[in-house]
Coordinates of C-alpha atoms in Angstrom, one line a residue:
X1 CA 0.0 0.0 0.0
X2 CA 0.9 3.7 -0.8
X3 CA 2.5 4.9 2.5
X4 CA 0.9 8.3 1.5
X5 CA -2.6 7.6 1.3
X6 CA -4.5 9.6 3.6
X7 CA -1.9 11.8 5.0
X8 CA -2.4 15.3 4.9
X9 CA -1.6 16.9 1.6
X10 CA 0.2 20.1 0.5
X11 CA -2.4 22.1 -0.7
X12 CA -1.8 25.0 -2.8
X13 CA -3.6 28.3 -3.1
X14 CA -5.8 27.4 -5.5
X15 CA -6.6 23.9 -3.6
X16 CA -6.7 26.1 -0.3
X17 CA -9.3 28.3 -1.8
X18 CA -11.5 25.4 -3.2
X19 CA -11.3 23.6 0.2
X20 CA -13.4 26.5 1.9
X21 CA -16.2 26.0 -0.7
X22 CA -19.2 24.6 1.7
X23 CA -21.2 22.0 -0.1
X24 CA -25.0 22.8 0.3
X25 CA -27.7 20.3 1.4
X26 CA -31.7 19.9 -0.1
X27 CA -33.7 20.8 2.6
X28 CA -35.0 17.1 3.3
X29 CA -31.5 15.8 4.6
X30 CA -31.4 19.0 7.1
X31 CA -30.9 18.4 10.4
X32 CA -31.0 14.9 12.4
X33 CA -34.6 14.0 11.8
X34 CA -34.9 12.6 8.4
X35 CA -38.4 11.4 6.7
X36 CA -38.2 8.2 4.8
X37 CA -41.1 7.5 2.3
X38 CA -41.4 3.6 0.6
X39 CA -42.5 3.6 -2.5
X40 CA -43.9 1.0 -4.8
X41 CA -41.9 -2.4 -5.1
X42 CA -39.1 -2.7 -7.8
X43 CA -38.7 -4.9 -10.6
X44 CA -35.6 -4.8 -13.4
X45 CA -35.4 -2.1 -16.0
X46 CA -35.7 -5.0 -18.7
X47 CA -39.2 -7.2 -17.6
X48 CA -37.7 -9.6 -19.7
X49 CA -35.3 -10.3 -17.7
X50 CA -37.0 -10.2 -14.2
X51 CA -37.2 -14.1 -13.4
X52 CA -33.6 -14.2 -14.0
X53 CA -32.5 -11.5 -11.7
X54 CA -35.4 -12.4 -9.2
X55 CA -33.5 -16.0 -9.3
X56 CA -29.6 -14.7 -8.7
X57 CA -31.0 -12.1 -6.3
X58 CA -33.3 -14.0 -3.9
X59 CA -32.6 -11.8 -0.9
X60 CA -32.2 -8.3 -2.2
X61 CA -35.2 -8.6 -5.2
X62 CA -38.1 -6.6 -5.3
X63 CA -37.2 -3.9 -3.0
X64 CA -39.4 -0.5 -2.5
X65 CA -38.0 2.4 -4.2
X66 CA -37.2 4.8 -1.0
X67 CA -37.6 9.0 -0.8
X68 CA -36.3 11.3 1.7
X69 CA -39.5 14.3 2.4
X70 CA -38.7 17.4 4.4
X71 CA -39.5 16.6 8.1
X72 CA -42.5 18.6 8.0
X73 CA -44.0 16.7 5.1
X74 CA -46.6 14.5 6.1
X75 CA -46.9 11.6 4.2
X76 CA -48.5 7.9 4.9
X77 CA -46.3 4.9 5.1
X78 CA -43.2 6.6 6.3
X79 CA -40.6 6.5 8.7
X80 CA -38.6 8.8 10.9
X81 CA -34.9 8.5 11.8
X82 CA -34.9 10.0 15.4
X83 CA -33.2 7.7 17.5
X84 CA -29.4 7.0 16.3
X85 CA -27.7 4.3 18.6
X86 CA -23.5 4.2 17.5
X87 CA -23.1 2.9 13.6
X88 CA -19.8 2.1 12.0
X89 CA -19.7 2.3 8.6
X90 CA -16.8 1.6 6.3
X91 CA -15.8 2.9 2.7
X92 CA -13.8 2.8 -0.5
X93 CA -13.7 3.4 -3.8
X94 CA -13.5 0.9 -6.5
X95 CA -13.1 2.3 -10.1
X96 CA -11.2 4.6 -12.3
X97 CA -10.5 8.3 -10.0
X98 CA -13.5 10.5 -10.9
X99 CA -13.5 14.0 -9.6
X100 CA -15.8 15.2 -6.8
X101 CA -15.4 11.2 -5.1
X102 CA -13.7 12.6 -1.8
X103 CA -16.8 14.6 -1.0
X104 CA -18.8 11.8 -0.9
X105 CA -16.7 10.6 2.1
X106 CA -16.8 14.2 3.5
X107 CA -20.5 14.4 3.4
X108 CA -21.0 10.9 5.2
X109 CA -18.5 11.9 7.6
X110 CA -20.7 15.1 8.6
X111 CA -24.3 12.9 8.6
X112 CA -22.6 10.3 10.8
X113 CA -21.4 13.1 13.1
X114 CA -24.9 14.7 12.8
X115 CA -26.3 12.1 14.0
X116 CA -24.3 10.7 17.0
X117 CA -20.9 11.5 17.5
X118 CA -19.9 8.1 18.5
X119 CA -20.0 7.1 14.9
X120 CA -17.2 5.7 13.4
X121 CA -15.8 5.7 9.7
X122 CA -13.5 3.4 8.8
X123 CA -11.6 3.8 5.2
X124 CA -10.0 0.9 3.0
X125 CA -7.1 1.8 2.4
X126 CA -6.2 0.9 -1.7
X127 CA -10.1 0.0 -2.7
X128 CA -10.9 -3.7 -2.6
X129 CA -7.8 -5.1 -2.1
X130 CA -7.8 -3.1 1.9
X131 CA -10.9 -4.4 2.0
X132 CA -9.7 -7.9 1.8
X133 CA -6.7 -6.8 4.0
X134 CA -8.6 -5.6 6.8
X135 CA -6.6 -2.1 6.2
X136 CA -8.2 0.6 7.3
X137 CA -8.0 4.6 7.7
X138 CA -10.4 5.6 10.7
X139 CA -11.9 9.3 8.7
X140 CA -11.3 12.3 10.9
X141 CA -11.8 16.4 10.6
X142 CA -8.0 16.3 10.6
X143 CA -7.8 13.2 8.0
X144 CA -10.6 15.2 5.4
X145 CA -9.1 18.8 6.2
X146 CA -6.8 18.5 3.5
X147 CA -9.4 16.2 0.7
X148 CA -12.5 18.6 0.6
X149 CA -13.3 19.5 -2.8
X150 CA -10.3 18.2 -4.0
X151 CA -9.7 16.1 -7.0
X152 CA -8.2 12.3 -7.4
X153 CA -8.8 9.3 -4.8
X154 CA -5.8 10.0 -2.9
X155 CA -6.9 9.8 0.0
X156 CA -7.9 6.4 0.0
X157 CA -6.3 5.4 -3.2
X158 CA -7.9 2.2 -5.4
X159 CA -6.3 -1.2 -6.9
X160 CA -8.1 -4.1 -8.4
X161 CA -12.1 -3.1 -9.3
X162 CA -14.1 -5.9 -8.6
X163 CA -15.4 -8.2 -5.8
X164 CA -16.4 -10.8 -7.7
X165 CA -14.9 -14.3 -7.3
X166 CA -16.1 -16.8 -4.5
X167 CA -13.0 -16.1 -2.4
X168 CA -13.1 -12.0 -2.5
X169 CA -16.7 -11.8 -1.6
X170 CA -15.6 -14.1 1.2
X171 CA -12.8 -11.8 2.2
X172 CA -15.1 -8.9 2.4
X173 CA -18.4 -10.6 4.3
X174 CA -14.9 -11.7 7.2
X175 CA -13.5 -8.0 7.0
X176 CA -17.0 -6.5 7.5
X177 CA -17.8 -9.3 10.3
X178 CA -14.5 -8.7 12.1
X179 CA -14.9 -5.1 12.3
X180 CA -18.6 -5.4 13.3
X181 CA -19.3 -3.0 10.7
X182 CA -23.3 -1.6 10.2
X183 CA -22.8 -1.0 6.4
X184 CA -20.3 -0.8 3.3
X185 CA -20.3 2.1 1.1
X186 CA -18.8 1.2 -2.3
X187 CA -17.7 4.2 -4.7
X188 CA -17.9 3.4 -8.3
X189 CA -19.4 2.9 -11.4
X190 CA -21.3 0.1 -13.0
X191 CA -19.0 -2.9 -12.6
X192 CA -18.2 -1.5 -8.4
X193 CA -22.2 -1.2 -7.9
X194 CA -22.6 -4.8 -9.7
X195 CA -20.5 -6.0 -7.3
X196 CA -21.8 -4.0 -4.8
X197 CA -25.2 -5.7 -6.1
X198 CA -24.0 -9.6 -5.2
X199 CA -22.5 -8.5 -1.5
X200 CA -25.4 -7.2 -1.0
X201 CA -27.5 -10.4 -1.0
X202 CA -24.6 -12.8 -0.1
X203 CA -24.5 -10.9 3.6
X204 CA -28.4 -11.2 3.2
X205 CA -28.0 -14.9 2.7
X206 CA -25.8 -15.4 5.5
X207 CA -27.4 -12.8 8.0
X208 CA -24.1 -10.5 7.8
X209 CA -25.4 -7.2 9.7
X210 CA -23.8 -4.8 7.4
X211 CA -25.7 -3.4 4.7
X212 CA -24.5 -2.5 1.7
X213 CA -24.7 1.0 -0.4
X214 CA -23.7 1.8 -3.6
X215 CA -22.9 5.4 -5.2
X216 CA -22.6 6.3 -8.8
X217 CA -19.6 8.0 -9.2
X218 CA -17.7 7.3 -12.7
X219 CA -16.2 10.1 -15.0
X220 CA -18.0 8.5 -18.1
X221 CA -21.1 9.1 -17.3
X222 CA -22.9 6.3 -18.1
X223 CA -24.5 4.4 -15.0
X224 CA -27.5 6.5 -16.3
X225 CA -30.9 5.0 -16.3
X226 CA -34.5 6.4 -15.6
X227 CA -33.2 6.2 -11.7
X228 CA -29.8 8.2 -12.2
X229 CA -29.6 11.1 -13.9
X230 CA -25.6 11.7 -14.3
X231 CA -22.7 10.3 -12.0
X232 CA -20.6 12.4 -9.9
X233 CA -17.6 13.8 -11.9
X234 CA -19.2 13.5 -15.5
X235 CA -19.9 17.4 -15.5
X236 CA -16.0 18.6 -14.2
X237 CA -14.2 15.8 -16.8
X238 CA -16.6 17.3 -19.9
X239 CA -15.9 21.3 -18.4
X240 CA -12.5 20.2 -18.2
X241 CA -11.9 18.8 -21.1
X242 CA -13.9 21.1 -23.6
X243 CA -11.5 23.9 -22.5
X244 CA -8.9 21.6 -23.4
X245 CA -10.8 21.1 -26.6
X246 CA -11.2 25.0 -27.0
X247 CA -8.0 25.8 -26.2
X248 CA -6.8 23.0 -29.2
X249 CA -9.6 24.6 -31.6
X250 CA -7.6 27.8 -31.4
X251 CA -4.8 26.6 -31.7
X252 CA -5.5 24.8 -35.4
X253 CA -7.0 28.2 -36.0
X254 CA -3.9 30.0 -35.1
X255 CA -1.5 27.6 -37.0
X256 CA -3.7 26.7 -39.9
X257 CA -2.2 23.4 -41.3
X258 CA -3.0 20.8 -38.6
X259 CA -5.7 18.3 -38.1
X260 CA -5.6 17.0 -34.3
X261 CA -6.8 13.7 -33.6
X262 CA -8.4 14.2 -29.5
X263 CA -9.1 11.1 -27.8
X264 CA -11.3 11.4 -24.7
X265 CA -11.5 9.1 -21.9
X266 CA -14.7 7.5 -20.9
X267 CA -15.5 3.8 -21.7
X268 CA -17.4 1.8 -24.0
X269 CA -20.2 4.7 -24.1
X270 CA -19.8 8.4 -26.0
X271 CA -21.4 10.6 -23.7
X272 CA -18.2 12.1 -22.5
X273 CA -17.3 12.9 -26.3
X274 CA -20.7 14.1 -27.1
X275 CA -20.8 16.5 -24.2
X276 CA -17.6 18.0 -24.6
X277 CA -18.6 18.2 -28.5
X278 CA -22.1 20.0 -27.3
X279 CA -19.6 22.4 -25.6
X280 CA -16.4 23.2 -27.4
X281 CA -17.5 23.0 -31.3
X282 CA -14.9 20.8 -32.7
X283 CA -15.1 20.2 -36.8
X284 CA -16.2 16.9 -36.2
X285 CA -16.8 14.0 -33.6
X286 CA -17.2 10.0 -34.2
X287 CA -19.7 8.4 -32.0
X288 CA -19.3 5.1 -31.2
X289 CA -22.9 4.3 -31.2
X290 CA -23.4 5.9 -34.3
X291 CA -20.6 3.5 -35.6
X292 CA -21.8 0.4 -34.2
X293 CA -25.6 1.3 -34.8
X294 CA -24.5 1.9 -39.0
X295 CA -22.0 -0.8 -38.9
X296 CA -18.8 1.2 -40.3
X297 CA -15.8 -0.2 -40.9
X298 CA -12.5 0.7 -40.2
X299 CA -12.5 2.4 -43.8
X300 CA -15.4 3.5 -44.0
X301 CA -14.6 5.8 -41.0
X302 CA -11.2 6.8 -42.8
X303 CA -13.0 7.9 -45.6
X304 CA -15.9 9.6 -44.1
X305 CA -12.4 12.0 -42.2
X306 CA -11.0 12.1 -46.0
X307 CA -14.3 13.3 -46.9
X308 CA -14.8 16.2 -44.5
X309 CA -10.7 17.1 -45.0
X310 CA -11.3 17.6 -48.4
X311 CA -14.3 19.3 -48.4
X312 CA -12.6 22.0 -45.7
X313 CA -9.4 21.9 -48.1
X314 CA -12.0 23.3 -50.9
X315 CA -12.5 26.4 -48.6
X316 CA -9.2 26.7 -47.9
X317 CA -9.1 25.2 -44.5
X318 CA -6.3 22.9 -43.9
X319 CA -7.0 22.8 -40.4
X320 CA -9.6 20.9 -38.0
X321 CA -10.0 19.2 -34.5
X322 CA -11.5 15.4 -34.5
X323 CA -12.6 14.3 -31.2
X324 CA -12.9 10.3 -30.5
X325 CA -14.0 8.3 -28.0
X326 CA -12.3 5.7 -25.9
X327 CA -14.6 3.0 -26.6
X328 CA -14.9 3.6 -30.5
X329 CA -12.2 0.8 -31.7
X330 CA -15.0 -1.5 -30.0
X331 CA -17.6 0.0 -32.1
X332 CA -16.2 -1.2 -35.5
X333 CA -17.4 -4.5 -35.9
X334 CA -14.5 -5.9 -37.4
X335 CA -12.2 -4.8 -34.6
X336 CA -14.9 -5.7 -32.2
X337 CA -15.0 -8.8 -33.6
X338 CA -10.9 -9.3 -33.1
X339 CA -10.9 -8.0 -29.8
X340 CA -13.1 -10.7 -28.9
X341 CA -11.1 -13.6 -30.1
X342 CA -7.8 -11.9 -28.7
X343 CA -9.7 -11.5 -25.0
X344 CA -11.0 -15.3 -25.3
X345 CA -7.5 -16.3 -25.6
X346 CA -6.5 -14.7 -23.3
X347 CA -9.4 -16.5 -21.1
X348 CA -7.5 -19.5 -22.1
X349 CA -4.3 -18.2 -20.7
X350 CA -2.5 -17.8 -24.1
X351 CA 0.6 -15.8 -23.3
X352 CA 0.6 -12.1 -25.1
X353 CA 3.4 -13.3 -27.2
X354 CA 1.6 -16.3 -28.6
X355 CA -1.8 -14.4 -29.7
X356 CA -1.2 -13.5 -33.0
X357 CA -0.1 -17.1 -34.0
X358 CA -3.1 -18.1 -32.7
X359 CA -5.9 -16.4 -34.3
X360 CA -8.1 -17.0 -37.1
X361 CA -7.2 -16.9 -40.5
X362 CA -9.4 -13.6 -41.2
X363 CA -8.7 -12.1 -37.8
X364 CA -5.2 -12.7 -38.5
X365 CA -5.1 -10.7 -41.8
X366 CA -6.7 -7.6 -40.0
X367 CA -4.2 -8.0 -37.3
X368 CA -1.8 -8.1 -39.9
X369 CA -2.7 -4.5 -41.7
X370 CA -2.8 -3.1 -38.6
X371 CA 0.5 -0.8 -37.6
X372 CA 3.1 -2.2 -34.7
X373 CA 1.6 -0.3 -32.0
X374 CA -1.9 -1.1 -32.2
X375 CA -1.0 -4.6 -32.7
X376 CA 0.9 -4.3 -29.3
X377 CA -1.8 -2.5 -27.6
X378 CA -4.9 -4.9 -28.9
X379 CA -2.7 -8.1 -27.0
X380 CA -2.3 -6.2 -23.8
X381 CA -3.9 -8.1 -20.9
X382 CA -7.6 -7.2 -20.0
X383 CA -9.2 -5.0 -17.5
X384 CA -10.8 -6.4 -14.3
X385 CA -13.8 -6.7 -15.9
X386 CA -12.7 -8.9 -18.7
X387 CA -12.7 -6.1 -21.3
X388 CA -10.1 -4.4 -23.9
X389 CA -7.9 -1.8 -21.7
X390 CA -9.5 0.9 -24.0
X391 CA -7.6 3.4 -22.4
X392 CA -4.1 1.8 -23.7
X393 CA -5.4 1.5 -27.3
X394 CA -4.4 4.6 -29.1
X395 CA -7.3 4.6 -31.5
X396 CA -6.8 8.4 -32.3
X397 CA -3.3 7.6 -33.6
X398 CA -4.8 4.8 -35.7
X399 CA -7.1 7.0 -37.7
X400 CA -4.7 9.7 -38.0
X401 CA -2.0 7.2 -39.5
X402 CA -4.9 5.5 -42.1
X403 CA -6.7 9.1 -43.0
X404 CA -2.3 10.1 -43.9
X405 CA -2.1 7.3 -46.6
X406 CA -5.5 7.5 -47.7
X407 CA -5.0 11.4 -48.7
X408 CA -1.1 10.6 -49.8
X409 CA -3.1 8.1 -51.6
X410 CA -5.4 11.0 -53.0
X411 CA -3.5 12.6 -53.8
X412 CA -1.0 10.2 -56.0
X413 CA -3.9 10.0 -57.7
X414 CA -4.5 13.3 -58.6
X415 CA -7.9 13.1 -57.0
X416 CA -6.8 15.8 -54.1
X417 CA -5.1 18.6 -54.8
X418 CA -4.8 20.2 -51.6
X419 CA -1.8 20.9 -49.2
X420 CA -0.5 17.6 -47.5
X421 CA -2.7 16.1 -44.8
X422 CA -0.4 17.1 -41.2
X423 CA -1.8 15.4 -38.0
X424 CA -1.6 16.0 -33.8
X425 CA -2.7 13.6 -31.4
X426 CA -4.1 13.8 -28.0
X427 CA -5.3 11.7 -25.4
X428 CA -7.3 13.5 -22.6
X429 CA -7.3 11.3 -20.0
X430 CA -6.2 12.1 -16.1
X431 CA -5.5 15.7 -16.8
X432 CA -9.5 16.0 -16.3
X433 CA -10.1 13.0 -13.9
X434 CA -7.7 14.3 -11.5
X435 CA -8.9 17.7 -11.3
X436 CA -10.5 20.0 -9.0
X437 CA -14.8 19.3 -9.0
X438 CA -16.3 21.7 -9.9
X439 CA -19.5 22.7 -7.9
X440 CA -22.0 20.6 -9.0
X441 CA -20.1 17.8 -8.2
X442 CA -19.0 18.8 -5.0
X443 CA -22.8 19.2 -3.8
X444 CA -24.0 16.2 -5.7
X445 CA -21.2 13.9 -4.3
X446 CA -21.7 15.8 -0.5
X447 CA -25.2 15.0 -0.4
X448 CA -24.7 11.1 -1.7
X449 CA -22.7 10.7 1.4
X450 CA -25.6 12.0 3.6
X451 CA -28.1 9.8 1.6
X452 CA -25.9 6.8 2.4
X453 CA -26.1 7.2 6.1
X454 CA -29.8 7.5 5.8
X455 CA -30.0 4.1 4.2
X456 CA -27.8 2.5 6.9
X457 CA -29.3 3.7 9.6
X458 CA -32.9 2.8 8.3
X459 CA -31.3 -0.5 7.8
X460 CA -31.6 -0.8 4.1
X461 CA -29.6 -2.9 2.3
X462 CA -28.2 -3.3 -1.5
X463 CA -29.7 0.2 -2.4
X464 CA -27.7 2.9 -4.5
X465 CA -28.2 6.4 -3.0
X466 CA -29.5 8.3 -5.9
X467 CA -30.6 12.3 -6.5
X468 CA -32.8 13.6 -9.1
X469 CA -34.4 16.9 -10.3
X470 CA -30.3 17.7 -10.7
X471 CA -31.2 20.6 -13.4
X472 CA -32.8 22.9 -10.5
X473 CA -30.9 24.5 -7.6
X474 CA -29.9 22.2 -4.4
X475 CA -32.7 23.0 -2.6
X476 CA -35.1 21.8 -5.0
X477 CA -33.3 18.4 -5.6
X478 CA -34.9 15.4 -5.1
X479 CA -33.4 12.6 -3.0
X480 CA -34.3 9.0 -2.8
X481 CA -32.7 5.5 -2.9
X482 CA -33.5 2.6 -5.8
X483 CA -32.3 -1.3 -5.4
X484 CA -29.2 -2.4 -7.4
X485 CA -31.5 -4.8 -8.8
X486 CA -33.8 -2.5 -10.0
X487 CA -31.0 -1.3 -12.7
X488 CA -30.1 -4.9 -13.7
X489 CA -30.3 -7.1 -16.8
X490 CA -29.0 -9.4 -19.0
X491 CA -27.2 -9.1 -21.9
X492 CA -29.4 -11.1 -24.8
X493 CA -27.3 -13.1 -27.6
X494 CA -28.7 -11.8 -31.4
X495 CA -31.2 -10.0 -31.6
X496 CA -35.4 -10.3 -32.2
X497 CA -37.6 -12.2 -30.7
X498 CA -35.6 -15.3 -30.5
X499 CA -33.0 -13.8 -28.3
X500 CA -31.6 -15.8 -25.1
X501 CA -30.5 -14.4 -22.5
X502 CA -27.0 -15.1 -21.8
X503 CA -24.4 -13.8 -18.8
X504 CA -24.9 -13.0 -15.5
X505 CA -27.1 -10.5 -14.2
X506 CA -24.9 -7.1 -14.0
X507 CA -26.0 -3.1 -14.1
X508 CA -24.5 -2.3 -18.1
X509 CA -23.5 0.8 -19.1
X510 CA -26.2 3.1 -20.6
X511 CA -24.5 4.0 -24.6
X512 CA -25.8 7.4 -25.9
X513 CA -29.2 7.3 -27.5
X514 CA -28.3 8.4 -30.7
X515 CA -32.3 7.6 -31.7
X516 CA -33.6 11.1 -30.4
X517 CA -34.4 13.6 -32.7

C-alpha cells in the first residue's frame, strides 16, 4: 500500500481556496430528523429479464424504491430517523478516479457526526484489495481537512475493481464481520455497484449485519438510467476537457495546417465525447454508437475523415480538430470482432506473445494490416472486468495514421489537390479526472454521502443512494434510494424475438441514444 494515502496533503492556493467551498444540502436531509417514504416495489429495468434477476437475487429482489420528504411533510407509510444508537460504517472506492469522489466521504462523515458523535468511519485503504486486508483509515476532521473538494482518490487510493470471485466476496463478508461493521459504502461505477449488487444479497444470505450502499460515481457518465440522472464527476471531466478542446480549436486556427486527432477518456459509451462536442464546437466527432448502430468499418470511418478534409481543403481550411471516443475501436465491428477472439484467448491463458499465432485466418489478416503499435496494444492483458484496456489502445493515432495514406493516396492519384494532410494527437485522459470538482459535483457527491447514512441507519440494504431533479438548484433536488436490482439485466445473444438471455445478471452501461431527434 501507498504509504501516502490519507496523510495530509500540501495544498496550494488554489486547492486552499477550493477547500473553503461549503457543499450545500436539499432541505430534506437538514438536520438529524430525516423522513423516509417507501415507495412502490421494484422490478428490473428490462421485464424480460425479471425471473432471472429475481432468481440470482433471492434476498435483495423486489425492494421498494425509498424517498427522503422534508421533516414537516406529512406523508402515509413513512418513517422517521430519530433515534441514532452508535453505527460504524466503512468505505472505498473501487473504479477509475472521478472527480468530486472525496466529497462523498466528507458528506458521510458530517451525517454520521450529525447524527451521534460516537459514529465511526473506517476507510479501505487501496479499494478492494484493503478491503480484503482488513486495512483501514479511521476518517477524521484532521484526515478530510486536506481532501474537501479536492480532485483524485488519494486519500484512499484504489487497486483491483471488482469483488467478484467466491473467495473475495468471502474476504469482504470476514473484513466486515471482524470489524462489526453496520454498512459498506462502495464508490464506483457500473461494474463496483454490480459488485456492490452480489454483497449485498450474499450478507443477506448469510445474516451479515452490514448493509451495503452503492454510489454512482464514474467520470464517463454512463450508469444513467430512468433512476440516475448523471454520475458524480461527469460534468468537471466534460468542463475540463472542452477547454482543453477550446483551447486546441484555437490553436488549429492559429496555426492553420493541422488536423488534431483528441481522444477522450470515458468507456465503452460516447457521452463524454458528445458533451464535450455540445460544448467546445470541434469540426467533427465520431460516436461510437453511431458506428456500431451503421455498422462502419475501419474504412469507412477513414474515408468519411478524408471526406470532411477535403471538403474544408475546398474552402481553404487545412485545419480541424477530431474528437474520438475511448470505446470507438470496440464499435467497428471488425475490430470488435478481433478483440473478442484476442480477449477469449487470453481467457484461455494464451501468453501475449503467442496471440497473434493463434488467431483466425481472417482475424489474423486484419491484425496483420494493422500498424506495430496497435498490434501491441490490442494483446495487452484485460481490465478487471474482462474487457479491452481501451484506455491503452491509441485509436486516435490509428485513424490519423490511415486518414495520412489515404490522402497521400489521393493525392497520387490526382484526386486531391490540396496541401498535405499534417496530423496532432491527443489523449485526454487524467488531466481532467484528477482535477479540482467543480460545484456541482462537490454538492452532488456531498449529499450522496448524507443519503448513504440514511439508508444505513434505516437498515436498508443493496440500495444505491441516488438524487434527481439535478437541473434545479440544491434545494429543489430530489433525493431518494433505488435497489441495485432494479437497474439490472442481461445481456441477450442476437437480436429479435428469439433472443436468449446469456451472462450473468450485472447493471450495463447506458451507450448514448443516438435515436432522439
Amino acid at each position: 500500500m501507498n504509504a501516502d494515502l490519507g496523510s495530509p496533503r500540501e495544498l496550494t492556493g488554489l486547492q486552499r481556496r477550493r477547500a473553503l467551498y461549503q457543499p450545500d444540502l436539499p432541505p430534506c436531509l437538514e438536520g438529524t430528523r430525516v423522513r423516509v417514504e417507501l415507495g412502490d416495489p421494484t422490478t428490473t429495468i428490462d421485464p424480460k429479464c425479471a425471473d432471472i434477476v429475481a432468481q440470482a437475487f433471492p434476498h435483495t429482489f423486489g425492494q421498494k424504491l425509498v424517498h427522503f420528504l422534508e421533516s414537516n411533510t406529512m406523508v402515509s407509510d413513512t418513517q422517521v430517523i430519530e433515534e441514532h444508537p452508535p453505527i460504524r460504517v466503512g468505505v472505498l472506492f473501487s473504479g477509475r478516479q472521478s472527480p468530486g469522489g472525496h466529497n462523498v466521504i466528507w458528506g458521510t462523515y458530517d451525517a454520521m457526526k450529525a447524527q451521534n458523535p460516537h459514529n465511526v468511519l473506517l476507510g479501505f485503504v487501496g479499494g478492494t484489495e484493503g478491503l480484503f486486508a482488513k486495512k483501514t483509515l479511521e476518517i477524521t476532521d484532521d484526515v478530510l481537512s486536506s481532501y474537501k473538494n479536492q480532485g483524485g482518490f488519494d486519500l484512499l487510493g484504489r487497486t483491483v475493481d471488482q469483488i467478484r470471485t467466491t473467495e473475495q466476496v468471502n474476504a469482504a463478508m470476514s473484513t466486515c464481520c471482524d470489524l462489526s461493521l453496520d454498512g459498506l459504502i462502495i464508490i464506483g461505477g457500473v461494474t463496483s455497484n454490480s459488485d456492490a449488487a452480489q454483497l449485498a444479497e450474499t450478507f443477506a444470505k448469510h445474516n451479515c449485519k452490514t448493509k451495503v450502499t452503492g454510489v454512482p460515481v464514474t467520470l464517463s457518465g454512463d450508469l444513467k438510467n430512468q433512476f440516475v440522472e448523471t454520475t458524480v464527476g461527469f460534468d468537471t471531466v466534460c468542463k475540463v476537457n472542452s477547454q482543453l478542446i477550446s483551447n486546441v480549436c484555437l490553436d488549429a486556427v492559429s496555426a492553420g495546417k493541422y488536423y488534431y486527432f483528441v481522444r477522450l477518456m470515458g468507456g465503452k459509451a460516447s457521452h463524454v465525447a458528445f458533451e464535450c462536442a455540445l460544448q467546445s464546437h470541434p469540426n467533427m466527432v465520431i460516436l461510437g454508437e453511431e458506428v456500431a448502430l451503421s455498422k462502419l468499418t475501419l474504412m469507412e470511418i477513414t474515408n468519411k475523415i478524408c471526406e470532411g478534409v477535403e471538403a474544408r481543403a475546398a474552402q481553404g481550411k487545412y485545419h480541424g480538430v477530431l474528437l474520438i471516443p475511448e470505446g470507438l475501436i470496440e464499435s467497428i465491428p471488425e475490430m470488435y470482432a478481433l478483440i473478442q477472439e484476442i480477449n477469449n484467448l487470453h481467457s484461455n491463458n494464451i501468453p501475449e506473445d503467442e496471440i497473434p499465432s493463434q488467431l483466425s485466418p481472417w482475424a489474423a489478416a486484419l491484425f496483420k494490416f494493422l500498424p506495430p503499435f496497435i498490434r501491441r496494444e490490442l494483446v495487452l492483458h484485460q481490465e478487471s472486468d474482462n474487457s479491452a484496456q481501451l484506455s491503452q489502445i491509441d485509436t486516435e493515432q490509428l485513424l490519423a495514421h490511415l486518414v495520412e495514406a489515404e490522402m497521400n493516396k489521393r493525392t497520387k492519384e490526382g484526386n486531391y489537390k490540396g496541401r498535405k494532410f499534417s496530423s496532432v494527437c491527443h489523449f485526454f485522459g487524467s488531466q481532467a479526472r484528477g482535477s479540482l470538482p467543480s460545484n456541482f459535483d462537490c454538492n452532488y457527491a456531498y449529499v450522496l454521502g448524507h443519503i448513504c447514512v440514511q439508508l444505513v441507519a434505516t437498515g436498508l440494504n443493496g440500495y444505491m443512494a441516488t438524487v434527481t431533479n439535478l437541473k434545479d438548484s440544491t434545494n429543489k433536488w430530489r433525493c431518494a434510494a433505488v435497489p441495485l436490482t432494479a437497474m439490472m439485466s442481461v445481456r441477450r445473444h442476437l437480436r429479435g424475438p428469439g433472443a436468449v438471455p446469456i451472462g450473468r445478471p450485472v447493471i450495463h452501461p447506458s451507450p448514448v441514444d443516438n435515436r432522439r431527434p
